[in-house]
Amino acid sequence: MTAKPARRTRPVLHAAVVGILLAGSAYFTYELRKEEQAKAPEVLRVTDQAQKGGAQEGAQKWERLKNPERSVLRGGDGAVLATFTDGARTASLTGKSRTFTEPATTKTRVVTDNWVRLLPESWRNGAEREQWFQDWFKKYYGSEEDDLFAIAFQYGDQAPVKKDAAGVQYAGDAAFGPLNPKGSEGNDLRLEESDFYDYLGIPYTFRNGTTQQPEKAKHRSMDCSGFIRTVFGYRGRFPLMASDTGGNGLPRTANAMARSKAGVDILALKGVGPQDRPASVDVLQPGDLVFFKLDARTGDRLDHTGMYLGNDTEGHKIFISSREEANGPTIGDKGGASRLDGNGYYAAALRSAKRL
């Protein structure tokens, strides 16, 4: 266990930002938009609960922590309001409590007050004093706009359809992939390699000029890495690569994502064997990408990825990913419980984690 680093006093935020933080005497509470809630089926419903904790009194303070290097904003009572990791765009903001469930496949309930968003730039020490950050924080702290968690659950079982102005469906129940003619239950039942443009059913041109065409058979489908690219890239606007090579951004496959220079390695990849399982996962933060070695046939390649959500109501560390067994994004138990603690299927297969 590392020694607690000494606190350092940081300049306070711009007056406008401080005003936002001090505006209320209690945590933000609200009701979800009634129209959206009425449309959402029970299996994906997000319900608000009163947030625990007292009023935020006194001045907010910044402090620096290590392993990984990060800046933490605390309220007057010492509670964490936000966390920003050096070299990463993923930010965790504390807000209203939400509950995510998936009754069709699991009794797991994830109750969280973490709101995970992408910064417009990678964080660096002292960025709290820069105008771009102050503008961003003023806009998103306490915001009801969809974060990465909300986006991820817009592709689960029975998720309501959402379309853009052009009539293209960009959200709604997603499959993992089409049935594999040569597959069987528990043995490549469904085909992989379904990306976000397959789900959308439209061509997509990447920053390097490469245009990928959707496959008709993969319409409304996204495999594990395709799901992550949908949430962080297509919806979250993190730069995407057309494949695993050529350019900067989030690559196409789980293996390339884990080994890429994008973001910050939170659990370093040591190897793919059972002996290379991380000794502890306590350093994980909601929104981190997690990577697994599930199939011996893939050799030294990592072959599955998902997004860490935090603890469920039973204290287990839960993640969401798109899987063949559930035919789409899930936090469920089909093919193995979605837990990173203990010695279950996915916990034993975990090899590394990254914070984009």
C-alpha positions in Angstrom: 0.0 0.0 0.0 1.5 3.3 -1.0 1.9 6.2 1.5 -0.6 8.9 1.2 0.9 11.9 -0.7 1.0 15.3 0.9 -1.7 17.6 -0.2 -0.8 20.7 -2.2 -2.9 23.8 -2.3 -4.0 24.6 -5.8 -5.4 27.9 -7.2 -9.2 27.9 -7.0 -11.2 27.6 -10.2 -12.4 30.5 -12.2 -15.1 32.5 -10.3 -17.8 31.3 -12.7 -16.9 27.7 -12.0 -16.8 28.1 -8.3 -20.2 29.7 -8.5 -21.5 26.5 -10.1 -20.0 24.3 -7.4 -21.3 26.4 -4.5 -24.7 27.1 -6.0 -26.6 24.4 -4.0 -26.4 23.5 -0.3 -27.0 19.9 -1.1 -26.2 17.4 -3.9 -28.0 17.8 -7.1 -31.3 15.8 -7.2 -33.7 15.5 -10.0 -36.1 13.2 -11.8 -35.3 11.7 -15.2 -37.2 13.3 -18.1 -40.7 11.7 -17.9 -40.9 11.2 -21.6 -37.7 9.2 -21.8 -38.6 7.2 -18.7 -42.0 6.3 -20.1 -40.4 4.9 -23.3 -37.7 2.9 -21.5 -38.6 -0.7 -20.6 -38.1 -2.0 -17.1 -35.0 -4.0 -18.0 -33.1 -0.8 -18.8 -34.8 1.7 -16.6 -32.6 4.2 -14.9 -34.1 5.3 -11.6 -32.9 8.1 -9.3 -32.3 7.7 -5.6 -31.5 10.3 -3.1 -27.7 10.8 -3.0 -26.0 10.1 0.3 -23.9 12.7 2.0 -24.3 16.1 3.6 -24.1 19.6 2.1 -21.0 20.8 0.4 -19.7 23.6 2.6 -16.6 25.5 2.4 -14.1 25.9 -0.5 -13.4 23.1 -2.9 -9.8 21.9 -3.0 -7.5 20.2 -5.6 -5.0 17.6 -4.6 -2.6 15.4 -6.5 -2.5 11.6 -6.1 -0.2 8.9 -7.5 -0.6 5.5 -9.0 -1.8 6.7 -11.4 -0.9 10.4 -11.4 -4.1 12.3 -11.2 -5.9 15.4 -10.0 -8.8 15.1 -7.6 -11.3 17.9 -6.8 -12.8 17.6 -3.3 -15.7 19.4 -1.7 -15.6 21.3 1.5 -16.4 18.1 3.5 -13.6 16.2 1.7 -15.9 14.2 -0.6 -14.5 13.6 -4.1 -16.3 15.7 -6.7 -14.2 14.7 -9.8 -11.1 12.8 -10.8 -8.9 13.5 -13.8 -6.0 11.2 -14.7 -2.8 12.5 -16.4 -2.7 11.5 -20.1 -6.3 10.4 -20.2 -9.5 12.0 -21.4 -11.8 9.9 -19.3 -13.1 11.9 -16.3 -15.2 10.7 -13.4 -17.7 13.3 -12.0 -19.8 12.7 -8.9 -23.4 13.4 -9.4 -26.9 12.1 -8.8 -27.3 8.4 -8.0 -28.5 6.1 -10.8 -29.4 2.4 -10.9 -28.7 0.2 -13.9 -30.3 -3.3 -14.1 -30.8 -6.1 -16.6 -33.4 -8.4 -15.1 -33.5 -10.6 -18.3 -30.1 -12.1 -17.5 -29.1 -11.1 -14.0 -30.2 -9.9 -10.5 -27.2 -7.6 -10.5 -28.0 -3.9 -9.7 -25.4 -1.2 -10.2 -26.1 1.8 -8.1 -23.6 4.6 -8.9 -23.1 8.3 -8.5 -20.3 8.3 -11.0 -20.8 10.1 -14.3 -18.1 9.3 -16.8 -17.4 11.7 -19.6 -14.6 12.5 -22.1 -12.6 15.7 -21.8 -11.9 17.6 -25.0 -8.1 17.2 -24.2 -6.0 14.8 -22.3 -5.6 15.8 -18.7 -2.3 17.3 -17.4 -1.2 18.6 -14.1 -2.5 22.2 -13.7 -5.2 21.9 -16.4 -7.7 23.0 -13.8 -6.4 26.6 -14.3 -6.9 26.5 -18.1 -9.9 28.1 -19.8 -10.8 25.0 -21.9 -11.3 23.0 -18.7 -13.2 25.7 -16.8 -15.6 26.0 -19.7 -16.0 22.2 -19.9 -16.5 21.7 -16.2 -19.1 24.5 -16.0 -21.1 22.8 -18.7 -20.9 19.2 -17.5 -20.7 19.2 -13.7 -24.3 18.3 -12.7 -25.4 18.0 -16.3 -28.2 15.6 -17.2 -26.8 15.0 -20.7 -26.0 11.3 -21.5 -22.6 10.2 -20.2 -20.8 7.1 -21.3 -22.7 4.9 -18.9 -26.1 6.1 -20.2 -24.9 5.6 -23.8 -23.7 2.1 -23.1 -27.1 1.0 -21.7 -28.8 2.3 -24.8 -27.7 -0.8 -26.7 -28.8 -3.5 -24.2 -31.8 -5.8 -24.2 -34.9 -4.1 -25.3 -33.3 -0.6 -25.4 -35.6 1.9 -27.0 -34.8 3.0 -30.6 -33.2 6.4 -31.1 -32.8 8.0 -34.5 -31.0 11.1 -35.8 -32.4 13.9 -37.9 -31.7 11.9 -41.1 -33.7 8.9 -39.8 -30.6 6.7 -39.0 -31.0 4.6 -35.9 -28.0 5.3 -33.7 -29.2 3.5 -30.5 -31.5 0.6 -29.6 -31.1 -3.1 -28.8 -27.9 -4.4 -30.4 -26.9 -7.9 -31.3 -23.4 -9.3 -31.0 -23.4 -10.6 -34.6 -25.1 -12.9 -37.1 -25.3 -16.6 -36.5 -22.3 -18.6 -37.5 -23.2 -21.3 -40.0 -20.4 -23.4 -38.6 -20.9 -22.5 -35.0 -22.8 -24.0 -32.1 -23.9 -23.1 -28.6 -20.8 -22.3 -26.6 -18.6 -22.6 -29.7 -18.5 -19.6 -31.9 -22.3 -19.4 -32.2 -22.2 -16.0 -33.6 -19.8 -14.3 -36.0 -17.5 -11.5 -34.8 -16.2 -8.4 -36.6 -19.4 -6.3 -36.3 -18.4 -2.6 -35.8 -20.5 0.6 -35.2 -21.0 1.2 -38.9 -22.4 -2.3 -39.3 -24.9 -1.4 -36.5 -25.7 1.9 -38.2 -26.0 0.3 -41.7 -24.2 3.2 -43.4 -20.7 3.8 -44.8 -18.2 5.6 -42.5 -15.1 7.5 -43.5 -12.3 7.6 -40.9 -9.8 10.4 -40.4 -7.2 8.8 -42.6 -9.6 8.8 -45.5 -10.5 5.1 -45.4 -14.2 4.3 -45.9 -15.6 1.2 -44.4 -18.8 -0.3 -45.8 -21.4 -2.0 -43.5 -22.2 -5.7 -44.1 -26.0 -6.3 -44.4 -25.8 -9.5 -42.4 -24.3 -7.5 -39.5 -26.9 -4.8 -39.4 -27.7 -3.7 -35.8 -24.8 -5.8 -34.5 -21.6 -4.9 -32.6 -19.0 -7.3 -31.2 -17.1 -6.5 -28.0 -14.6 -4.0 -29.4 -17.3 -2.7 -31.8 -19.4 -1.9 -28.7 -16.5 0.0 -27.1 -15.9 1.9 -30.3 -19.6 2.8 -30.5 -19.7 4.1 -26.9 -16.4 5.9 -26.7 -15.8 6.7 -30.4 -18.9 7.1 -32.5 -21.0 8.5 -29.6 -18.3 9.9 -27.3 -16.1 11.3 -30.1 -12.9 9.7 -29.1 -10.7 9.3 -32.3 -11.1 6.0 -34.1 -8.8 4.1 -36.3 -10.1 2.2 -39.4 -8.2 -0.9 -38.4 -5.5 -1.9 -35.9 -2.7 -0.1 -37.8 -2.2 3.3 -39.4 -2.9 6.4 -37.3 -3.7 7.4 -33.7 -6.9 6.7 -31.9 -8.8 3.6 -30.7 -7.9 0.5 -32.8 -10.4 -2.0 -34.2 -9.8 -5.1 -32.0 -9.6 -5.7 -28.2 -6.0 -6.9 -28.6 -4.8 -3.7 -30.4 -6.7 -1.5 -27.9 -5.0 -3.1 -25.0 -1.6 -2.7 -26.6 -2.1 0.7 -28.1 -0.6 4.0 -26.8 -4.1 5.5 -26.4 -4.8 6.6 -22.9 -3.1 5.4 -19.7 -2.4 1.8 -18.7 -4.0 1.3 -15.3 -3.3 -2.4 -15.0 -0.2 -3.1 -17.1 -0.3 -6.0 -19.5 2.3 -8.5 -18.4 1.3 -11.4 -20.6 -1.7 -13.6 -21.5 -1.2 -16.6 -19.3 -3.1 -17.4 -16.0 0.0 -16.2 -14.1 -0.4 -12.8 -15.7 -3.7 -12.0 -14.0 -3.5 -8.7 -12.1 -2.9 -9.3 -8.4 -5.5 -6.6 -7.5 -8.1 -4.6 -9.3 -8.7 -2.0 -6.6 -7.0 0.7 -8.8 -9.8 0.6 -11.4 -12.1 3.6 -11.8 -15.5 3.5 -13.4 -15.2 4.0 -17.2 -11.9 2.1 -17.5 -11.5 -0.4 -20.3 -10.8 -4.0 -19.2 -9.2 -6.7 -21.4 -9.4 -10.4 -21.2 -7.8 -13.6 -22.5 -10.7 -16.1 -23.0 -9.8 -18.3 -26.0 -6.6 -20.4 -26.2 -7.1 -20.5 -30.0 -6.2 -16.8 -30.3 -2.6 -17.4 -29.2 -1.0 -14.3 -27.6 -3.9 -12.1 -28.5 -6.3 -10.7 -26.0 -9.8 -11.4 -27.3 -12.4 -9.6 -25.2 -13.0 -6.1 -23.9 -15.6 -4.2 -21.8 -16.1 -1.1 -19.6 -15.8 -1.2 -15.9 -18.9 0.2 -14.1 -17.9 0.0 -10.4 -19.5 -2.1 -7.6 -22.9 -3.6 -7.6 -25.2 -3.6 -4.6 -23.5 -6.8 -3.4 -20.1 -5.3 -3.5 -18.9 -7.1 -6.7 -16.9 -5.2 -9.4 -19.0 -5.2 -12.5 -18.3 -4.5 -16.2 -20.4 -4.3 -19.3 -19.5 -5.8 -22.7 -21.0 -7.2 -25.9 -21.0 -11.0 -25.8 -22.0 -13.9 -28.0 -23.9 -15.7 -25.2 -26.2 -12.7 -24.5 -26.2 -11.7 -28.2 -25.3 -8.1 -27.4 -24.2 -5.7 -24.7 -24.8 -7.1 -21.2 -23.9 -7.0 -17.5 -25.6 -10.4 -17.2 -24.6 -13.9 -16.2 -24.9 -15.8 -19.4 -21.5 -17.4 -20.2 -20.1 -16.2 -16.9 -21.0 -13.5 -14.3 -19.8 -10.0 -15.2 -17.5 -9.8 -12.2 -13.9 -8.7 -12.0 -13.4 -9.9 -8.4 -13.3 -13.4 -7.2 -12.3 -16.4 -9.4 -15.1 -16.5 -11.9 -14.8 -16.9 -15.6 -14.1 -13.3 -16.5 -12.3 -12.4 -13.2 -9.8 -15.2 -13.9 -9.4 -14.1 -17.6 -8.7 -10.4 -16.8 -5.2 -9.3 -18.0 -5.1 -5.5 -18.2 -7.0 -2.3 -18.0 -6.7 1.2 -19.7 -8.1 4.6 -19.0 -8.7 6.4 -22.3 
